[in-house]
PDB file of C-alpha atoms in Angstrom:
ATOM      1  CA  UNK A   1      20.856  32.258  12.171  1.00 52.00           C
ATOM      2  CA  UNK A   2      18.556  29.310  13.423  1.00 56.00           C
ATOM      3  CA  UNK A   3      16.100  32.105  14.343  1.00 52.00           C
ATOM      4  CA  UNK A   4      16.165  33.470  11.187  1.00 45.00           C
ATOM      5  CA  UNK A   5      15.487  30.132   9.314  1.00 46.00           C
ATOM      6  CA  UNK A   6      12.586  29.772  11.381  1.00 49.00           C
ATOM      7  CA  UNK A   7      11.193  33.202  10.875  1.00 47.00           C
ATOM      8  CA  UNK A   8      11.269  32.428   7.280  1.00 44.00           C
ATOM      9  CA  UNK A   9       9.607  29.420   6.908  1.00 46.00           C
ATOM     10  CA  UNK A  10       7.026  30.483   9.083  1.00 50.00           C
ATOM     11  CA  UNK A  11       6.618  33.713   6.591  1.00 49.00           C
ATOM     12  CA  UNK A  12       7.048  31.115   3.341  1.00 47.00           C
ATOM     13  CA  UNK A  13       3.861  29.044   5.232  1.00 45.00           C
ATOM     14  CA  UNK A  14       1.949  31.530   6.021  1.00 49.00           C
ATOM     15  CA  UNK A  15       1.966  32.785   2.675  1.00 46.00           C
ATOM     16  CA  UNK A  16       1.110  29.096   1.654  1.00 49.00           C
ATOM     17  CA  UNK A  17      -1.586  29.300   3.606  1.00 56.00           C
ATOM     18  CA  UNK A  18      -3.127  32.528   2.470  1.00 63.00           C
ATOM     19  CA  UNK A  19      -3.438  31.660  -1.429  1.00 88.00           C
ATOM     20  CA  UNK A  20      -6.274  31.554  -2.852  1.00 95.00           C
ATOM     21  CA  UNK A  21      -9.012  29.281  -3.105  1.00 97.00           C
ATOM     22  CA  UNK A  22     -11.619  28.471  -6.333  1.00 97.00           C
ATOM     23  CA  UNK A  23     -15.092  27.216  -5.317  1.00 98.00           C
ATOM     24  CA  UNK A  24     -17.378  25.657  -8.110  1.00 98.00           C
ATOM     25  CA  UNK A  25     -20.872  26.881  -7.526  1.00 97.00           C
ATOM     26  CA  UNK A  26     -22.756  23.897  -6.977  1.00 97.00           C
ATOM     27  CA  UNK A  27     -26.436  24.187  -8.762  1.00 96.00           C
ATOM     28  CA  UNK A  28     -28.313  22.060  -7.106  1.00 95.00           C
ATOM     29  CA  UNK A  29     -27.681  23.717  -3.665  1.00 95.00           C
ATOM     30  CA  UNK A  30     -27.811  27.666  -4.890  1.00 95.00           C
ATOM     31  CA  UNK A  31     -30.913  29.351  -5.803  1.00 93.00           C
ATOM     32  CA  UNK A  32     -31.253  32.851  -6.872  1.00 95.00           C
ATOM     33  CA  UNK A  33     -34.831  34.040  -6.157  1.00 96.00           C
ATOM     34  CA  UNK A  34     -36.984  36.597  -5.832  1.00 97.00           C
ATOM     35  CA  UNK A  35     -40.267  38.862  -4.833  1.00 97.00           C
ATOM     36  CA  UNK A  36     -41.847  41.651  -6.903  1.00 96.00           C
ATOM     37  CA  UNK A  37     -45.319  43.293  -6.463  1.00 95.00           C
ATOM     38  CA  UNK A  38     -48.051  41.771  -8.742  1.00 93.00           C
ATOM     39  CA  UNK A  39     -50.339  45.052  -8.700  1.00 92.00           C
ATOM     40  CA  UNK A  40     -50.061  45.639  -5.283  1.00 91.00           C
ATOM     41  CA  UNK A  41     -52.571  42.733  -4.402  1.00 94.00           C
ATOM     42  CA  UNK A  42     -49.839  40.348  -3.354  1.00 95.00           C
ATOM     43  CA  UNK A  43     -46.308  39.437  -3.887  1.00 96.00           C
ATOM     44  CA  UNK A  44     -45.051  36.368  -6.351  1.00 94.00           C
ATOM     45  CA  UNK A  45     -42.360  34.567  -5.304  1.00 97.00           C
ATOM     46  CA  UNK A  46     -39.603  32.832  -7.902  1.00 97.00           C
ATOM     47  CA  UNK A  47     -36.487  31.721  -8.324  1.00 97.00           C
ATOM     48  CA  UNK A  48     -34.265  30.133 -10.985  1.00 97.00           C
ATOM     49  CA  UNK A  49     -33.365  26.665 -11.310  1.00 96.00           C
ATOM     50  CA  UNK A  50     -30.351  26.818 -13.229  1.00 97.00           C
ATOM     51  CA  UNK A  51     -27.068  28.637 -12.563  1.00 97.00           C
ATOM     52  CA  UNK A  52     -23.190  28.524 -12.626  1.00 97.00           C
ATOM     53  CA  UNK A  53     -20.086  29.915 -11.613  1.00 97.00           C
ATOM     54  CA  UNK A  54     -17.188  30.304  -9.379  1.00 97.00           C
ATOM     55  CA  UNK A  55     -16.007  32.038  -6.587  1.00 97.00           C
ATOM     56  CA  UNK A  56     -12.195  33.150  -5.491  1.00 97.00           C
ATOM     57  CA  UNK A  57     -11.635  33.552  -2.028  1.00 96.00           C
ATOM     58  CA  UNK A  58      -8.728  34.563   0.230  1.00 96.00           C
ATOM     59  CA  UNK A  59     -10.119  34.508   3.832  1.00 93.00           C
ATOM     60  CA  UNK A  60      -6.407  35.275   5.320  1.00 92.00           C
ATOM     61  CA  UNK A  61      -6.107  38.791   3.145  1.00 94.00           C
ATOM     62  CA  UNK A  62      -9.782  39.551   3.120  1.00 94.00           C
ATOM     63  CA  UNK A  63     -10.317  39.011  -0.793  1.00 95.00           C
ATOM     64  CA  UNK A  64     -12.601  37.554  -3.075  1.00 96.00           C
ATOM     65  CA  UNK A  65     -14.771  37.368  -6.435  1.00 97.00           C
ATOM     66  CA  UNK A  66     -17.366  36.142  -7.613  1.00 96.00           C
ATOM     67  CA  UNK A  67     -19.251  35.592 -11.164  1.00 97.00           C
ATOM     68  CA  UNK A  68     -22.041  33.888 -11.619  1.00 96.00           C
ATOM     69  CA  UNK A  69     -24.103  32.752 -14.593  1.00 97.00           C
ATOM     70  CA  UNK A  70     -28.139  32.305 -14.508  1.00 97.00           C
ATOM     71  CA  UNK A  71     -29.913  30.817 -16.875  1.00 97.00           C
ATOM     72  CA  UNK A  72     -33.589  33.409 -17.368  1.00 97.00           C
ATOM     73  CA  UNK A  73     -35.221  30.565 -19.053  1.00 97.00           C
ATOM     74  CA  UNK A  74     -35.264  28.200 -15.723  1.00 97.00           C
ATOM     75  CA  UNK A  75     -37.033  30.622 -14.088  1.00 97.00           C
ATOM     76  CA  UNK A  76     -40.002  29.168 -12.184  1.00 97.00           C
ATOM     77  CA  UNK A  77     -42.867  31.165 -10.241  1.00 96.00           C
ATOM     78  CA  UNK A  78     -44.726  27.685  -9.671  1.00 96.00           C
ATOM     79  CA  UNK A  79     -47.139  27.973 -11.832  1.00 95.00           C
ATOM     80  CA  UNK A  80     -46.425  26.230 -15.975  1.00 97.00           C
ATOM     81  CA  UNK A  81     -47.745  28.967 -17.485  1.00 97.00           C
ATOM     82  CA  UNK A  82     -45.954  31.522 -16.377  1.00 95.00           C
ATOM     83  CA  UNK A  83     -42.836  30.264 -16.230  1.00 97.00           C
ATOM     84  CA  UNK A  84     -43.364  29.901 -20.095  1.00 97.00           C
ATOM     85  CA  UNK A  85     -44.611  33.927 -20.451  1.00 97.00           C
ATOM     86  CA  UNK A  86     -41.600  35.412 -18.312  1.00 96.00           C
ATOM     87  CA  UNK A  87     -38.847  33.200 -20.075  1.00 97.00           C
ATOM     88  CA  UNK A  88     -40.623  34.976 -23.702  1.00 97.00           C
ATOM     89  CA  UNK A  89     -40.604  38.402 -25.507  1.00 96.00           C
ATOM     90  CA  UNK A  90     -43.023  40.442 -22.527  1.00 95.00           C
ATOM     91  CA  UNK A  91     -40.159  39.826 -19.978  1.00 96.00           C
ATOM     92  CA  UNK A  92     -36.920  38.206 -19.902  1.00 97.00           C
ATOM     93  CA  UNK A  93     -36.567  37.715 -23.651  1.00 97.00           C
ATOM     94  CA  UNK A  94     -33.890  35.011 -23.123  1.00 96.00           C
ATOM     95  CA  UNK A  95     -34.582  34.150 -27.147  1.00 97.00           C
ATOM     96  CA  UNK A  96     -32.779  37.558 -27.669  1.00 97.00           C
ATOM     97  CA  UNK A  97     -31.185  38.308 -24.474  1.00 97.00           C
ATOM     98  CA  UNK A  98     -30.185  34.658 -23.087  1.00 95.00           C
ATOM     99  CA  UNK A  99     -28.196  34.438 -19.949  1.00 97.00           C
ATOM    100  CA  UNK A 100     -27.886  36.502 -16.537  1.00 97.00           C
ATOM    101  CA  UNK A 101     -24.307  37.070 -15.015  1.00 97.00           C
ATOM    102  CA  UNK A 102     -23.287  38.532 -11.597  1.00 97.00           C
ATOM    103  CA  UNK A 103     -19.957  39.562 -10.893  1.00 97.00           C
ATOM    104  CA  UNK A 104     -18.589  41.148  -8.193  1.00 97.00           C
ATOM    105  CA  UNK A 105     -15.582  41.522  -5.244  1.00 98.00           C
ATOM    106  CA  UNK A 106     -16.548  40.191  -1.959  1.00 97.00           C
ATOM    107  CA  UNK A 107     -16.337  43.076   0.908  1.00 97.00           C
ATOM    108  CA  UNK A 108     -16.720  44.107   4.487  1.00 96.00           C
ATOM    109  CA  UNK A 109     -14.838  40.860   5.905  1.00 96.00           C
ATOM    110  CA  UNK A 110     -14.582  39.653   9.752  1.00 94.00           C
ATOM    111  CA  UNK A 111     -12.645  37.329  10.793  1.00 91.00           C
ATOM    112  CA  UNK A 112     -12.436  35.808   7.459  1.00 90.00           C
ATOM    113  CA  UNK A 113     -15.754  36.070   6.257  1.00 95.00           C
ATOM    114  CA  UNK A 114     -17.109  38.466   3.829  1.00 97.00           C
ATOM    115  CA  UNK A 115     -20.235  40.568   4.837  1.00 97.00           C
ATOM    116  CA  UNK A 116     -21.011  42.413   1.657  1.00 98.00           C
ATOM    117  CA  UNK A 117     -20.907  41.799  -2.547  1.00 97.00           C
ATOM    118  CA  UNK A 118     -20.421  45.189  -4.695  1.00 98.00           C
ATOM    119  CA  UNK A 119     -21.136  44.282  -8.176  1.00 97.00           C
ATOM    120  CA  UNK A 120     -22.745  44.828 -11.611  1.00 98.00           C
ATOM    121  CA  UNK A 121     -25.625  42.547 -12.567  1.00 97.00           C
ATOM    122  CA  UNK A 122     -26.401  42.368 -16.344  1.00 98.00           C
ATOM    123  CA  UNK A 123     -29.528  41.211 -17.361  1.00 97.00           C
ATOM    124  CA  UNK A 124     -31.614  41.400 -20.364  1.00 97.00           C
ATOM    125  CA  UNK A 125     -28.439  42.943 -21.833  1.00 96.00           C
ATOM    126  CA  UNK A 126     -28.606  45.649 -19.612  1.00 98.00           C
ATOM    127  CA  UNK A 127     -25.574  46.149 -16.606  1.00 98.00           C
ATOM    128  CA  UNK A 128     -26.241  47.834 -13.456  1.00 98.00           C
ATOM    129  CA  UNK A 129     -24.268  47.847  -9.910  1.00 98.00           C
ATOM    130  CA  UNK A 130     -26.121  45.901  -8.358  1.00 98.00           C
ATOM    131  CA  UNK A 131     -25.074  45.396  -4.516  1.00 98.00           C
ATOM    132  CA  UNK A 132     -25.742  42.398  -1.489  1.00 98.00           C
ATOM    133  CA  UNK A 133     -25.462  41.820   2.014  1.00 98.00           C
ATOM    134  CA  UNK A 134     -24.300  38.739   3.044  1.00 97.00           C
ATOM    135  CA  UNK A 135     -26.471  37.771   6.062  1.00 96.00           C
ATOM    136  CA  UNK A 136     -24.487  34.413   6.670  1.00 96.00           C
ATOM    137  CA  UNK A 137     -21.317  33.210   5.752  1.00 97.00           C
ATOM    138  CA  UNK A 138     -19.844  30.085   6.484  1.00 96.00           C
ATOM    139  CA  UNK A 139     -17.214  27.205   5.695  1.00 96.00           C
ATOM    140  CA  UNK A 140     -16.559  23.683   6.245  1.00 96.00           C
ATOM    141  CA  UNK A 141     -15.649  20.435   5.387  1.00 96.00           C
ATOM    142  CA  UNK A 142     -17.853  18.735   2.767  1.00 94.00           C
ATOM    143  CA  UNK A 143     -18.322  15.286   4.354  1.00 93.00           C
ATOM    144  CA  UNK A 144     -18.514  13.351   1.560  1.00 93.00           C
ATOM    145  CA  UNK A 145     -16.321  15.506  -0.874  1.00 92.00           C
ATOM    146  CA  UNK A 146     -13.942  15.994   1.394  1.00 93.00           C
ATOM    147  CA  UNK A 147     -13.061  19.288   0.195  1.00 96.00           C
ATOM    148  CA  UNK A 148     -14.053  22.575   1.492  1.00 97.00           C
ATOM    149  CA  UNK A 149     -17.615  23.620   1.040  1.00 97.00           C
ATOM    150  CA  UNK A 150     -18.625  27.154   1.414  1.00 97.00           C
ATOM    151  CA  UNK A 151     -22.076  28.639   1.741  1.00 96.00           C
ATOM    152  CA  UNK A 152     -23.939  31.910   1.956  1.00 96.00           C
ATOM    153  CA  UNK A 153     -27.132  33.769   2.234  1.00 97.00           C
ATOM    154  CA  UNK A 154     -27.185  37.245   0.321  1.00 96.00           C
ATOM    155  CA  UNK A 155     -29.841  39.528   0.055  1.00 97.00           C
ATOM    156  CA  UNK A 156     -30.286  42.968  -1.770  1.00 97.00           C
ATOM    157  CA  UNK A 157     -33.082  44.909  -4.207  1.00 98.00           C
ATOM    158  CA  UNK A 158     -33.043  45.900  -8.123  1.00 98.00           C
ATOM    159  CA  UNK A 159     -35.592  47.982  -9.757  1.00 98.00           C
ATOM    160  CA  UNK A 160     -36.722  46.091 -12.542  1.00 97.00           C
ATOM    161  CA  UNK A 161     -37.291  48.998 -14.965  1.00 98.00           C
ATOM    162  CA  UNK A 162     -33.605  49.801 -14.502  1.00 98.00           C
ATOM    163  CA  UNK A 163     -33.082  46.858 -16.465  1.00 98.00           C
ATOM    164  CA  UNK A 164     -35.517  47.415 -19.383  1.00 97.00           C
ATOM    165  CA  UNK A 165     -38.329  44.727 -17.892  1.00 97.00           C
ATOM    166  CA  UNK A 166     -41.521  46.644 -17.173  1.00 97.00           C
ATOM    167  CA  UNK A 167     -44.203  44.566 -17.691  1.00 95.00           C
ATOM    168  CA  UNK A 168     -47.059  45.050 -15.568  1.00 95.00           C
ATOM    169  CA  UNK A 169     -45.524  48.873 -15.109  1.00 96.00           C
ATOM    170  CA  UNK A 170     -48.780  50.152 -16.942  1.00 95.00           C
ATOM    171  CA  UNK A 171     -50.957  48.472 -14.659  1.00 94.00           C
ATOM    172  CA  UNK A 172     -49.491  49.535 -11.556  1.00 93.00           C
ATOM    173  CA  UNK A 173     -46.918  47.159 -10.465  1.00 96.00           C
ATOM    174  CA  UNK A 174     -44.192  48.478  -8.266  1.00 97.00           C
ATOM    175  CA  UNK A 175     -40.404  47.544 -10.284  1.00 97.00           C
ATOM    176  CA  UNK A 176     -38.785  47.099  -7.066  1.00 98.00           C
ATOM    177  CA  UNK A 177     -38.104  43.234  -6.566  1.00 98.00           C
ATOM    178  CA  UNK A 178     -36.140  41.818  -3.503  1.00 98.00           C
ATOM    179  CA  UNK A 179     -33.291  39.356  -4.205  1.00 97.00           C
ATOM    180  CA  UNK A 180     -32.460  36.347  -1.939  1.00 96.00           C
ATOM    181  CA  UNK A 181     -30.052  34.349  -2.839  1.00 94.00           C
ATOM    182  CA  UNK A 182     -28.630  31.257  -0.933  1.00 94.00           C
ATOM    183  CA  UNK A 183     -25.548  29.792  -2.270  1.00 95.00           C
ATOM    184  CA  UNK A 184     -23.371  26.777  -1.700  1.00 97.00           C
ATOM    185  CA  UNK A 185     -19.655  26.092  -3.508  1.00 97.00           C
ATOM    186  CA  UNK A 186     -17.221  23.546  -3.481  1.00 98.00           C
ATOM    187  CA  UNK A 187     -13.219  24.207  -3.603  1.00 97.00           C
ATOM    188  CA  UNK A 188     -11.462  22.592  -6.494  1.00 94.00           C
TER     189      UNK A 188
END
């Protein structure tokens, strides 16, 4: 019987363990960004200064999701100018088409950690699958928080056209455009 007890709790613990956890994205340590072909001369580089979200994980049962929120109108290439163009009508529209949102399952996972994120991007209210390797994945205790934090790096590629943004298409430019993504979160 004493066995028994034992074998239970240790089940009812385990299962403790294994719950869930929510991690707030925190913005000022995630940056979505980016590299697409400006006529085939060179490539610009951007990324977007203002983003949101959460993440779900369950390292124990090899689970998670994630949705995140961008904000197109932080977008900054460097350069005044055009930040102000690709935020209007020619490309991201976010007047008309405001905010970007991933969301998606993590995948692939070893030994806790998730090596892949199969998802649907929608962007300038159009929603594609849009899917990322996760090049490095890794956990630990925030040392001032003292909570969990969590960060990533992710990588994949859209095709900008997909998604109704072709500027520059009639000159020439390529619509593929490489997504790098590094990411921290916080548990709750």
């Amino acid at each position: 019987m004493k066995k028994l007890f034992i074998f239970l709790l240790a089940g009812i613990t385990d299962a403790a363990l294994a719950a869930p956890v929510t991690y707030q994205i925190d913005p000022t340590h995630t940056f979505p960004s980016f590299e697409a072909d400006h006529m085939g001369v060179s490539v610009w580089r951007g990324k977007f200064n203002s983003n949101s979200g959460k993440v779900t994980l369950d390292k124990a049962a090899g689970y998670g999701m994630v949705d995140i929120t961008i904000d197109p109108a932080s977008v900054d290439f460097g350069h005044d100018v055009l930040n102000k163009w690709a935020a209007g009508p020619d490309l991201f529209d976010v007047a008309r088409f405001g905010v970007a949102r991933y969301k998606g399952k993590l995948t692939g996972f070893r030994e806790g950690a998730p090596t892949q994120l199969q998802g649907e991007l929608t962007l300038h209210g159009v929603t594609r699958p849009v899917n990322l390797q996760i090049k490095s994945f890794k956990c630990i205790p925030h040392p001032m928080l003292k909570r969990e934090l969590c960060g990533a790096d992710a990588y994949g590629s859209i095709k900008r056209d997909d998604f109704g943004l072709t500027a520059g298409k009639e000159y020439g430019f390529k619509m593929d455009v490489d997504l790098r993504i590094q990411v921290e979160a916080v548990a709750d």
